[in-house]
Amino acid sequence: MFQDSVTLEDVALNFNQEEWTLLDPSQKKLYRDVMCETFRKYVSYLLIIFQDLEFSMHHSFLNKGRAVERLCERKEGQFGETFSQIPNLKRNKKTLPGVKPHECSVCGKVYMCHSSLNRHMKCHTERKPYESHKYGEKSYECKECGKTFNFRSSFRIHERTHTGEKPYKCKQCGKAFCWPSSFQIHERTHTGEKPYECKECGKAFIYHTTYRGHMRMHTGEKPYQCKECGKTFSHPSSFRNHERTHSGEKPYVCEQCGKAFRYYQTFQIHERTHTGEKPYQCKQCGKALSCPTSFRSHERIHTGEKPYKCRKCGKAFSFPSSFRKHERIHTGEKPYDCKQCGKAFISLPSFRRHMIMHTGNGPYKCKECGKAFDCPSSFQIHERTHTGEKPYECKQCGKAFSCSSSFRMHERTHTGEKPHECKQCGKAFSCSSSVRIHERTHTGEKPYECKQCGKAFSCSSSFRMHERIHTGEKPYECKQCGKAFSFSSSFRMHERTHTGEKPYECKQCGKAFSCSSSFRMHERTHTGEKPYECKHCGKAFSCSSSIRIHERTHTGEKPYECKQCGKAFSCSSSVRMHERTHTGKKPYECQQCHKAFSCSRSFRIHERTHTGEKPYECQQCGKAFKCSRSFRIHGRTHSGQ
């Protein structure tokens, strides 16, 4: 690195004994003064060049300098013994100051020292050394890529990108580096040294560039502005990455699969999918991760840290992506716009899922039914609907689930845990989605609107189920009888008619139910609770479906129409029962007498003739009835209606 640097001989003028005697005392004094001043400048130059080297390097140069200073102080007679003879020097007093006796035969440049002339001659026979550079000239050109450099040291380091040479190797982990600066920075990962500390918040950094970027968080400085869209950035790397969104450039290509990436870090993480490398290991649980951001996010699961806080509502988040999505709730920003239908989305995953509806294409496609997914986890869960695999089993009741989130929610039915609480009414829920849907009962928000009939819904699942009324889609088919259903809940309840399973048991009377909603409604017969009240007439109901049907008596709405005769009904069960008058279908058969019924309600009343059950008891006279209609008619005998 230093072989072409300036030496003391380049700037000094030497005399032999004979030449020294020709000088008069004033010339000798002038010589001493000039040489001492020259040496002081030379030493200052060396101190600047070698300021990062070991002290021993300084020491060797300083010793050499002190020797010259001592020479300047020697007596006259001793001067001649210390300098080498310069040939062809004219012994003329007038030519001594500033004389340059060595001239280049090619370009005419003159040097005081023969060694300097020899080095200069190389610029005519070899690549130009940087001593002869003009300002801004780049004389070292790479034969591989054509890139040029001002300095040989920079050129040599660049060559290593082609040769793959990594001369700086870490003794602790064996990792090798092309550049000494990269090696020094790497060593800090082992030593834990963080030399750059923020005076504002006390946070320390390994890298100076990271420190500078951090300081801009405090100052708000964003010096890098995009010429295309005007967006500003505090970090040059962020700015360069942003520019690629306009140019479409993806400079990092995977050699194994050919996939290209815009960002180097994304490329590195992708490479680990091929190598299986997971360098980031959690000290608490031992889990290993391939991505540093995923590792940091994982650590927050243990620490509970939520560093991203919303300034508007105070809600805190562990992950920056969750925080950014949340902010859009306040700003109303929906940056992901569908070009086909114009619908906009807050989050990229929602947008990708939506696009699959248009294209039918996704990175993960089911071989059984052709359904496409953008997320591997969603695809795996879907595959289990075909295979019947349910890897998550409840230790308390043995019930198995295909999805981990469903399993966690089920566990809460045993523990009674309801971690999600409504801030307005205090009602608690076991599921986060349930509390969000519940909050809309307070705000009146119904973000899901049907394009065909204009009906709006507060819940996405209710909206999807409603769409099937228009499309007639019935994706859930029973393997035993072939019956198809629009809704998964209806399908699961139907399966229990074959298995006889009744997982919901009343603690008060012991009655069991196959359906959770039926179980909840039954519990209200004991408590007398009627939480659903009609705003028109004040009538209260224990069941949400009952109030919806009742409200249609006020609005006159009859959304369910028979396709054969056109008759309309306010209740879906009514239209199904009516359709059976056309088909003659009677799906409910008594196992004791084999009598069949088209209506489940009639079938249940019939069963009571065999069991003797009379669930409707008059509180005034104690008479019991097997049918609610008979019970209501009896009640009028007491009221005189």
XYZ file of C-alpha atoms in Angstrom:
641
model
C 0.000 0.000 0.000
C 2.884 2.341 0.773
C 5.443 1.279 -1.844
C 4.727 4.311 -4.027
C 4.461 6.819 -1.197
C 6.706 9.874 -0.839
C 10.080 9.131 0.834
C 12.549 11.424 2.619
C 15.019 11.076 -0.282
C 12.377 12.579 -2.614
C 12.420 15.870 -0.750
C 16.030 16.015 0.547
C 19.205 17.250 -1.151
C 22.369 15.246 -0.323
C 26.077 16.281 -0.534
C 29.298 14.269 -0.367
C 32.356 15.541 1.570
C 33.874 17.326 -1.420
C 30.629 19.122 -2.303
C 30.114 20.143 1.303
C 33.481 21.925 1.456
C 32.518 24.125 -1.526
C 29.654 25.728 0.461
C 30.299 28.924 2.428
C 28.987 29.269 6.056
C 25.822 31.167 5.030
C 24.921 28.438 2.511
C 25.570 25.737 5.120
C 23.275 27.545 7.605
C 20.588 27.952 4.945
C 20.910 24.238 4.104
C 20.460 23.267 7.778
C 17.364 25.510 8.138
C 15.730 24.209 4.916
C 16.438 20.556 5.765
C 15.005 20.905 9.297
C 11.866 22.599 7.995
C 11.546 19.990 5.245
C 11.875 17.221 7.804
C 9.245 18.730 10.115
C 6.749 18.833 7.234
C 7.670 15.296 6.264
C 7.077 13.983 9.789
C 3.716 15.806 9.959
C 2.774 14.126 6.695
C 3.742 10.708 8.096
C 1.694 11.275 11.263
C -1.408 11.947 9.159
C -0.857 8.891 6.938
C -0.100 6.477 9.770
C -2.477 7.766 12.432
C -4.404 4.416 12.529
C -1.309 2.174 12.550
C 0.436 0.662 15.579
C 2.704 2.860 17.719
C 5.693 0.817 16.623
C 5.218 2.107 13.089
C 5.229 5.686 14.377
C 8.260 4.937 16.452
C 10.342 3.698 13.531
C 9.635 6.792 11.464
C 10.206 9.151 14.343
C 13.577 7.525 15.107
C 14.532 8.089 11.524
C 13.464 11.714 11.802
C 15.403 12.307 14.984
C 18.529 10.967 13.262
C 18.122 13.590 10.546
C 17.625 16.314 13.144
C 20.837 15.233 14.827
C 22.564 15.403 11.454
C 21.399 18.977 11.092
C 23.133 19.771 14.367
C 26.472 18.128 13.481
C 29.636 20.019 12.901
C 30.686 21.054 9.449
C 33.337 18.406 8.978
C 31.012 15.563 9.747
C 28.278 16.429 7.232
C 29.919 14.908 4.174
C 30.041 11.383 5.655
C 26.274 11.069 5.909
C 25.019 11.784 2.392
C 25.260 9.751 -0.786
C 26.963 11.224 -3.841
C 24.714 12.680 -6.565
C 26.290 12.214 -10.026
C 26.545 15.022 -12.576
C 25.822 17.691 -9.944
C 27.192 21.004 -11.161
C 29.416 22.438 -8.462
C 28.025 25.908 -8.844
C 26.846 27.899 -5.902
C 24.155 29.614 -7.981
C 22.515 26.325 -8.962
C 22.420 24.737 -5.516
C 19.131 26.120 -4.077
C 16.169 24.307 -5.631
C 18.286 22.321 -8.108
C 16.546 19.365 -9.944
C 19.326 17.517 -11.793
C 17.431 14.318 -12.838
C 15.323 14.884 -15.951
C 12.897 12.439 -17.565
C 13.916 11.767 -21.173
C 10.246 11.119 -22.194
C 8.241 13.992 -20.737
C 10.986 16.351 -19.476
C 9.909 16.257 -15.816
C 12.814 16.906 -13.405
C 13.499 15.275 -10.011
C 16.056 15.908 -7.274
C 16.482 12.193 -6.520
C 17.361 9.360 -8.884
C 14.985 6.948 -7.081
C 12.093 9.338 -7.718
C 13.006 9.430 -11.406
C 13.058 5.614 -11.506
C 9.558 5.448 -10.018
C 8.358 8.108 -12.453
C 9.675 6.133 -15.443
C 7.230 3.317 -14.562
C 4.323 5.541 -15.552
C 5.597 5.352 -19.156
C 6.288 1.599 -19.150
C 3.546 0.324 -16.763
C 0.188 1.531 -15.283
C 0.388 5.133 -14.074
C 1.263 5.437 -10.410
C -0.842 7.923 -8.549
C 2.086 10.332 -7.867
C 1.670 11.662 -11.437
C -2.150 11.824 -11.478
C -3.885 14.911 -12.648
C -6.719 16.071 -10.396
C -9.772 13.789 -10.788
C -7.929 11.361 -13.109
C -8.613 7.625 -12.542
C -5.639 5.636 -13.839
C -6.210 2.092 -12.465
C -8.649 0.224 -14.669
C -10.105 -3.200 -13.858
C -9.654 -5.646 -16.737
C -12.726 -7.627 -15.661
C -15.416 -4.924 -15.460
C -13.684 -1.751 -16.722
C -14.151 0.185 -13.485
C -11.423 2.793 -12.810
C -9.781 3.933 -9.588
C -7.590 6.819 -8.412
C -5.563 4.764 -5.944
C -3.810 1.441 -6.253
C -5.000 0.347 -2.799
C -8.646 0.852 -3.826
C -7.957 -0.972 -7.085
C -6.441 -3.986 -5.294
C -9.432 -4.208 -2.911
C -11.797 -4.057 -5.902
C -9.957 -6.914 -7.623
C -10.917 -9.144 -4.708
C -14.574 -8.896 -5.734
C -13.583 -10.797 -8.901
C -11.029 -13.184 -7.431
C -13.040 -13.909 -4.290
C -9.964 -13.363 -2.153
C -10.766 -12.720 1.518
C -7.466 -12.209 3.354
C -8.953 -11.042 6.667
C -10.197 -14.026 8.668
C -11.925 -13.946 12.053
C -10.150 -16.166 14.607
C -13.331 -16.793 16.597
C -15.845 -17.878 13.939
C -13.654 -18.331 10.848
C -15.608 -15.843 8.720
C -13.433 -14.106 6.093
C -13.579 -10.593 4.662
C -12.234 -8.685 1.648
C -11.813 -5.398 3.494
C -10.055 -4.644 6.782
C -12.792 -2.198 7.784
C -15.449 -4.926 7.405
C -13.285 -7.268 9.444
C -12.863 -4.718 12.260
C -16.621 -4.094 12.374
C -17.284 -7.846 12.422
C -14.959 -8.317 15.404
C -17.273 -6.048 17.407
C -20.049 -8.654 17.123
C -17.823 -10.940 19.242
C -16.477 -8.319 21.637
C -19.796 -6.526 22.016
C -18.076 -3.200 21.465
C -20.422 -0.379 20.458
C -18.240 2.709 20.085
C -20.900 5.053 18.732
C -23.281 6.249 21.447
C -26.251 8.577 20.951
C -26.120 11.571 23.291
C -29.897 12.021 23.066
C -31.132 8.588 24.178
C -27.935 6.727 25.161
C -28.377 3.976 22.554
C -25.056 2.587 21.278
C -24.162 1.244 17.841
C -21.515 -0.965 16.257
C -21.571 0.869 12.917
C -21.012 4.557 12.344
C -23.491 4.566 9.438
C -26.185 3.092 11.693
C -25.382 5.732 14.294
C -25.736 8.548 11.730
C -29.044 7.104 10.542
C -30.248 6.876 14.145
C -29.351 10.508 14.834
C -31.680 11.560 12.026
C -34.565 10.064 13.995
C -33.938 12.764 16.591
C -33.260 15.590 14.163
C -35.917 14.575 11.621
C -33.409 15.126 8.823
C -34.184 13.353 5.531
C -31.474 14.430 3.087
C -32.224 11.890 0.344
C -35.125 12.864 -1.943
C -36.579 10.802 -4.785
C -36.693 12.728 -8.065
C -39.647 10.656 -9.315
C -42.169 11.022 -6.467
C -40.514 13.501 -4.081
C -40.452 11.079 -1.141
C -37.592 11.750 1.299
C -35.427 9.330 3.279
C -33.025 9.555 6.184
C -30.868 6.595 5.056
C -29.079 6.254 1.686
C -29.792 2.504 1.592
C -33.532 3.140 2.016
C -33.325 5.740 -0.734
C -31.545 3.358 -3.135
C -34.044 0.600 -2.380
C -36.905 3.024 -3.019
C -35.445 4.067 -6.387
C -35.688 0.453 -7.497
C -39.465 0.555 -7.036
C -39.514 3.057 -9.919
C -36.858 1.414 -12.091
C -37.999 -2.161 -11.375
C -34.359 -3.146 -10.945
C -33.707 -6.418 -9.093
C -29.921 -6.740 -9.031
C -29.657 -9.740 -6.691
C -30.328 -13.038 -8.495
C -30.366 -16.442 -6.775
C -28.049 -18.855 -8.580
C -30.061 -21.901 -7.489
C -33.614 -20.963 -8.493
C -33.121 -17.809 -10.568
C -35.380 -15.671 -8.396
C -34.389 -11.975 -8.364
C -34.566 -9.536 -5.464
C -34.576 -5.794 -5.060
C -32.868 -5.803 -1.668
C -29.629 -7.533 -0.668
C -30.937 -8.473 2.788
C -34.008 -10.147 1.248
C -31.671 -11.993 -1.108
C -29.534 -13.264 1.792
C -32.600 -14.457 3.690
C -33.859 -16.213 0.549
C -30.539 -18.030 0.093
C -31.053 -19.557 3.541
C -34.194 -21.319 2.266
C -31.812 -23.347 0.060
C -29.036 -23.832 2.611
C -31.330 -24.282 5.631
C -29.119 -21.908 7.620
C -30.752 -20.342 10.684
C -28.038 -18.227 12.343
C -30.269 -16.414 14.839
C -31.078 -18.563 17.879
C -33.300 -17.513 20.786
C -31.499 -17.917 24.124
C -34.741 -18.449 26.024
C -36.511 -21.157 24.012
C -33.781 -22.283 21.584
C -35.812 -21.522 18.463
C -33.630 -20.678 15.448
C -34.547 -18.192 12.738
C -33.073 -17.297 9.363
C -34.062 -13.605 9.431
C -32.793 -10.982 11.934
C -36.086 -9.054 11.907
C -38.029 -12.257 12.636
C -35.580 -12.992 15.438
C -36.069 -9.564 17.027
C -39.836 -9.897 16.708
C -39.642 -13.355 18.293
C -37.651 -12.019 21.257
C -40.505 -9.618 22.013
C -42.779 -12.622 22.620
C -40.622 -13.387 25.669
C -39.997 -9.813 26.797
C -43.496 -8.504 26.054
C -41.894 -5.383 24.601
C -44.147 -3.251 22.391
C -41.944 -0.405 21.131
C -44.348 0.894 18.476
C -47.024 3.098 20.066
C -49.880 4.848 18.267
C -49.950 8.567 19.052
C -53.693 8.832 18.447
C -55.128 6.007 20.562
C -52.095 4.877 22.606
C -52.253 1.266 21.402
C -48.813 -0.393 21.355
C -47.439 -3.012 18.986
C -44.523 -5.442 18.967
C -44.080 -5.359 15.200
C -43.628 -2.329 12.886
C -45.821 -3.912 10.182
C -48.722 -4.245 12.639
C -48.164 -0.664 13.752
C -48.218 0.677 10.168
C -51.427 -1.224 9.390
C -53.018 0.137 12.566
C -52.104 3.729 11.668
C -54.079 3.346 8.451
C -57.235 2.809 10.512
C -56.873 6.414 11.722
C -55.689 7.926 8.437
C -58.046 5.899 6.233
C -55.137 5.166 3.905
C -55.583 2.124 1.651
C -52.395 1.978 -0.427
C -53.129 -1.311 -2.198
C -55.593 -0.664 -5.024
C -57.069 -3.401 -7.235
C -56.846 -2.315 -10.879
C -59.606 -4.696 -11.945
C -62.430 -3.725 -9.592
C -61.052 -0.585 -7.891
C -61.306 -2.000 -4.388
C -58.585 -0.725 -2.026
C -56.927 -2.476 0.912
C -55.046 -1.465 4.037
C -52.642 -4.422 4.019
C -50.679 -6.249 1.332
C -51.807 -9.778 2.427
C -55.462 -8.694 2.088
C -54.732 -7.294 -1.356
C -52.977 -10.507 -2.470
C -55.862 -12.649 -1.236
C -58.279 -10.421 -3.141
C -56.262 -10.672 -6.374
C -56.470 -14.455 -6.263
C -60.258 -14.067 -6.604
C -59.693 -12.365 -9.982
C -56.820 -14.418 -11.325
C -57.455 -17.786 -9.695
C -53.688 -18.017 -9.459
C -51.598 -18.065 -6.321
C -48.210 -19.420 -5.356
C -49.890 -22.268 -3.448
C -52.568 -24.150 -5.390
C -54.587 -27.097 -4.079
C -54.285 -30.183 -6.304
C -57.639 -31.527 -5.119
C -59.969 -28.572 -5.742
C -57.756 -26.024 -7.541
C -58.200 -23.315 -4.905
C -55.239 -20.920 -4.735
C -53.583 -19.306 -1.694
C -50.970 -16.622 -1.176
C -49.894 -17.892 2.241
C -48.259 -21.327 2.863
C -49.862 -21.675 6.304
C -53.360 -21.040 4.881
C -52.626 -23.561 2.138
C -51.553 -26.214 4.680
C -54.712 -25.663 6.751
C -56.837 -25.958 3.594
C -55.158 -29.228 2.580
C -56.300 -30.710 5.887
C -59.940 -30.270 4.803
C -59.186 -32.884 2.118
C -56.948 -35.190 4.143
C -58.977 -34.905 7.354
C -55.783 -34.327 9.322
C -56.317 -32.676 12.715
C -52.903 -32.402 14.401
C -53.996 -30.207 17.337
C -55.746 -32.266 20.012
C -57.266 -30.948 23.230
C -55.830 -32.764 26.274
C -58.964 -32.169 28.325
C -61.742 -33.393 25.999
C -59.789 -35.053 23.169
C -61.291 -32.856 20.459
C -58.935 -32.342 17.514
C -58.438 -29.348 15.239
C -56.809 -28.734 11.865
C -55.843 -25.156 12.749
C -53.716 -23.986 15.701
C -55.753 -20.771 16.177
C -58.999 -22.757 16.433
C -57.307 -25.043 18.956
C -56.185 -22.101 21.114
C -59.675 -20.604 21.072
C -61.150 -23.986 22.024
C -58.799 -24.281 25.001
C -60.346 -21.095 26.361
C -63.723 -22.842 26.591
C -62.125 -25.031 29.287
C -60.096 -22.341 31.030
C -62.806 -19.671 30.748
C -60.153 -17.194 29.644
C -61.534 -14.147 27.841
C -58.559 -11.836 27.251
C -60.271 -9.470 24.818
C -62.541 -6.903 26.491
C -64.830 -4.266 24.954
C -63.856 -0.806 26.216
C -67.411 0.542 25.943
C -69.507 -2.097 27.697
C -66.869 -4.270 29.370
C -68.006 -7.487 27.678
C -65.139 -9.979 27.361
C -64.350 -12.373 24.515
C -62.053 -15.312 24.050
C -61.253 -14.329 20.463
C -59.825 -11.022 19.140
C -61.959 -11.159 15.982
C -65.096 -11.542 18.118
C -64.349 -8.361 20.072
C -63.741 -6.422 16.830
C -67.069 -7.599 15.428
C -68.762 -6.791 18.750
C -67.330 -3.248 18.781
C -69.181 -2.610 15.526
C -72.485 -3.085 17.380
C -71.565 0.132 19.235
C -70.240 2.054 16.233
C -72.811 0.708 13.749
C -70.017 0.099 11.262
C -70.818 -2.419 8.496
C -67.806 -2.417 6.169
C -68.820 -5.428 4.056
C -71.463 -4.568 1.438
C -73.073 -6.958 -1.045
C -72.806 -5.648 -4.611
C -75.909 -7.521 -5.757
C -78.466 -6.483 -3.143
C -76.665 -3.715 -1.242
C -76.981 -5.423 2.147
C -74.124 -4.557 4.531
C -72.490 -6.698 7.220
C -70.259 -6.027 10.184
C -68.564 -9.426 9.900
C -66.606 -10.751 6.896
C -67.712 -14.355 7.469
C -71.392 -13.294 7.505
C -70.776 -11.384 4.269
C -69.174 -14.409 2.566
C -72.014 -16.658 3.676
C -74.534 -14.114 2.368
C -72.839 -14.048 -1.052
C -73.506 -17.773 -1.347
C -77.246 -17.043 -1.271
C -76.779 -15.264 -4.612
C -74.242 -17.655 -6.137
C -75.826 -20.846 -4.776
C -72.367 -22.098 -3.845
C -72.335 -25.005 -1.384
C -68.673 -25.909 -0.821
C -69.210 -28.239 2.153
C -70.377 -31.718 1.140
C -71.189 -34.610 3.475
C -69.215 -37.740 2.576
C -71.884 -40.038 4.049
C -75.069 -38.763 2.401
C -73.769 -36.344 -0.218
C -75.723 -33.358 1.131
C -74.021 -30.012 0.480
C -73.982 -26.880 2.629
C -73.159 -23.239 2.125
C -71.843 -22.812 5.663
C -69.189 -24.772 7.523
C -71.123 -24.492 10.800
C -74.207 -26.037 9.160
C -72.021 -28.776 7.721
C -70.476 -29.607 11.125
C -73.894 -29.705 12.759
C -75.145 -31.983 9.994
C -72.239 -34.400 10.513
C -73.375 -34.814 14.114
C -76.710 -36.199 12.879
C -74.684 -39.155 11.548
C -72.309 -39.506 14.486
C -74.887 -38.684 17.190
C -72.353 -36.365 18.822
C -73.815 -33.771 21.215
C -70.843 -31.955 22.740
C -72.813 -29.168 24.460
C -74.440 -30.290 27.716
C -76.616 -28.152 30.013
C -75.283 -28.139 33.587
C -78.734 -27.511 35.054
C -80.872 -30.188 33.362
C -78.257 -32.363 31.634
C -79.741 -31.924 28.171
C -77.148 -32.187 25.389
C -76.976 -30.361 22.069
C -75.112 -30.810 18.826
C -75.077 -27.074 18.126
C -73.517 -24.359 20.308
C -76.163 -21.769 19.354
C -78.964 -24.168 20.318
C -77.189 -24.784 23.609
C -76.918 -21.046 24.341
C -80.592 -20.520 23.499
C -81.520 -23.426 25.772
C -79.561 -21.910 28.662
C -81.737 -18.802 28.354
C -84.834 -20.914 29.085
C -83.340 -21.384 32.569
C -82.078 -17.833 33.054
C -84.992 -16.105 31.300
C -82.525 -13.867 29.508
C -83.808 -12.153 26.363
C -80.972 -9.925 25.180
C -82.422 -9.078 21.763
C -85.092 -6.358 21.841
C -87.085 -5.076 18.868
C -86.665 -1.314 18.401
C -90.088 -1.055 16.755
C -92.367 -2.738 19.310
C -90.099 -3.513 22.275
C -90.605 -7.286 22.086
C -87.601 -9.213 23.423
C -86.076 -12.446 22.180
C -83.595 -14.949 23.489
C -82.221 -15.715 20.022
C -80.609 -13.338 17.484
C -82.126 -15.197 14.513
C -85.592 -14.840 16.084
C -85.305 -11.053 16.313
C -84.099 -10.841 12.701
C -87.104 -12.852 11.544
C -89.377 -10.758 13.777
C -88.021 -7.463 12.408
C -89.122 -8.548 8.944
C -92.733 -8.474 10.152
C -92.256 -4.709 10.519
C -90.238 -4.145 7.333
C -92.160 -6.671 5.227
C -88.874 -8.040 3.926
C -89.053 -11.565 2.503
C -85.568 -12.325 1.172
C -86.053 -16.064 0.621
C -87.923 -16.935 -2.567
C -88.962 -20.351 -3.859
C -87.402 -20.925 -7.278
C -90.281 -23.154 -8.430
C -93.395 -21.137 -7.523
C -91.945 -17.731 -6.640
C -93.421 -17.621 -3.133
C -91.337 -15.499 -0.750
C -90.535 -16.052 2.919
C -89.006 -14.022 5.712
C -87.203 -17.042 7.191
C -84.734 -19.413 5.514
C -86.081 -22.444 7.389
C -89.581 -21.620 6.105
C -88.441 -21.602 2.478
C -86.612 -24.918 2.974
C -89.711 -26.513 4.471
C -91.804 -25.069 1.626
C -89.433 -26.453 -1.030
C -90.064 -29.915 0.401
C -93.741 -29.574 -0.568
C -92.491 -29.557 -4.187
C -89.872 -32.283 -3.795
C -91.794 -34.422 -1.278
C -88.571 -34.849 0.651
C -88.879 -35.855 4.335
C -85.350 -36.015 5.753
C -86.321 -36.455 9.435
C -87.211 -40.074 10.219
C -88.190 -41.441 13.612
C -85.970 -44.361 14.576
C -88.709 -45.958 16.683
C -91.713 -45.912 14.338
C -89.991 -44.842 11.102
C -92.419 -42.010 10.499
C -90.818 -39.304 8.357
C -91.158 -35.512 8.552
C -90.223 -32.613 6.300
C -89.737 -30.268 9.257
C -87.248 -30.746 12.105
C -89.606 -29.009 14.561
C -92.449 -31.451 13.782
C -89.963 -34.309 14.116
C -88.863 -33.179 17.603
C -92.475 -32.827 18.764
C -93.193 -36.323 17.442
C -90.216 -37.789 19.338
C -91.808 -36.547 22.578
C -94.774 -38.915 22.000
C -92.275 -41.778 22.463
C -90.235 -40.254 25.288
C -93.184 -38.691 27.124
C -91.213 -35.454 27.449
C -93.324 -32.346 28.106
C -90.906 -29.421 28.402
C -93.527 -26.641 28.482
C -95.058 -26.396 31.978
C -97.717 -23.899 33.104
C -96.521 -22.015 36.165
C -100.091 -21.332 37.329
C -101.628 -24.840 37.282
C -98.598 -27.070 36.685
C -99.963 -28.679 33.514
C -97.229 -29.690 31.048
C -97.168 -29.802 27.248
C -94.927 -31.360 24.631
C -95.590 -28.563 22.107
C -95.048 -24.807 22.555
C -98.167 -24.013 20.510
C -100.383 -26.103 22.846
C -98.712 -24.396 25.808
C -99.484 -20.917 24.447
C -103.144 -21.852 23.759
C -103.446 -23.185 27.322
C -101.989 -19.962 28.715
C -104.880 -18.005 27.257
C -107.370 -19.949 29.452
C -105.757 -18.286 32.469
C -105.420 -14.836 30.937
C -108.976 -14.887 29.481
C -107.746 -13.941 26.013
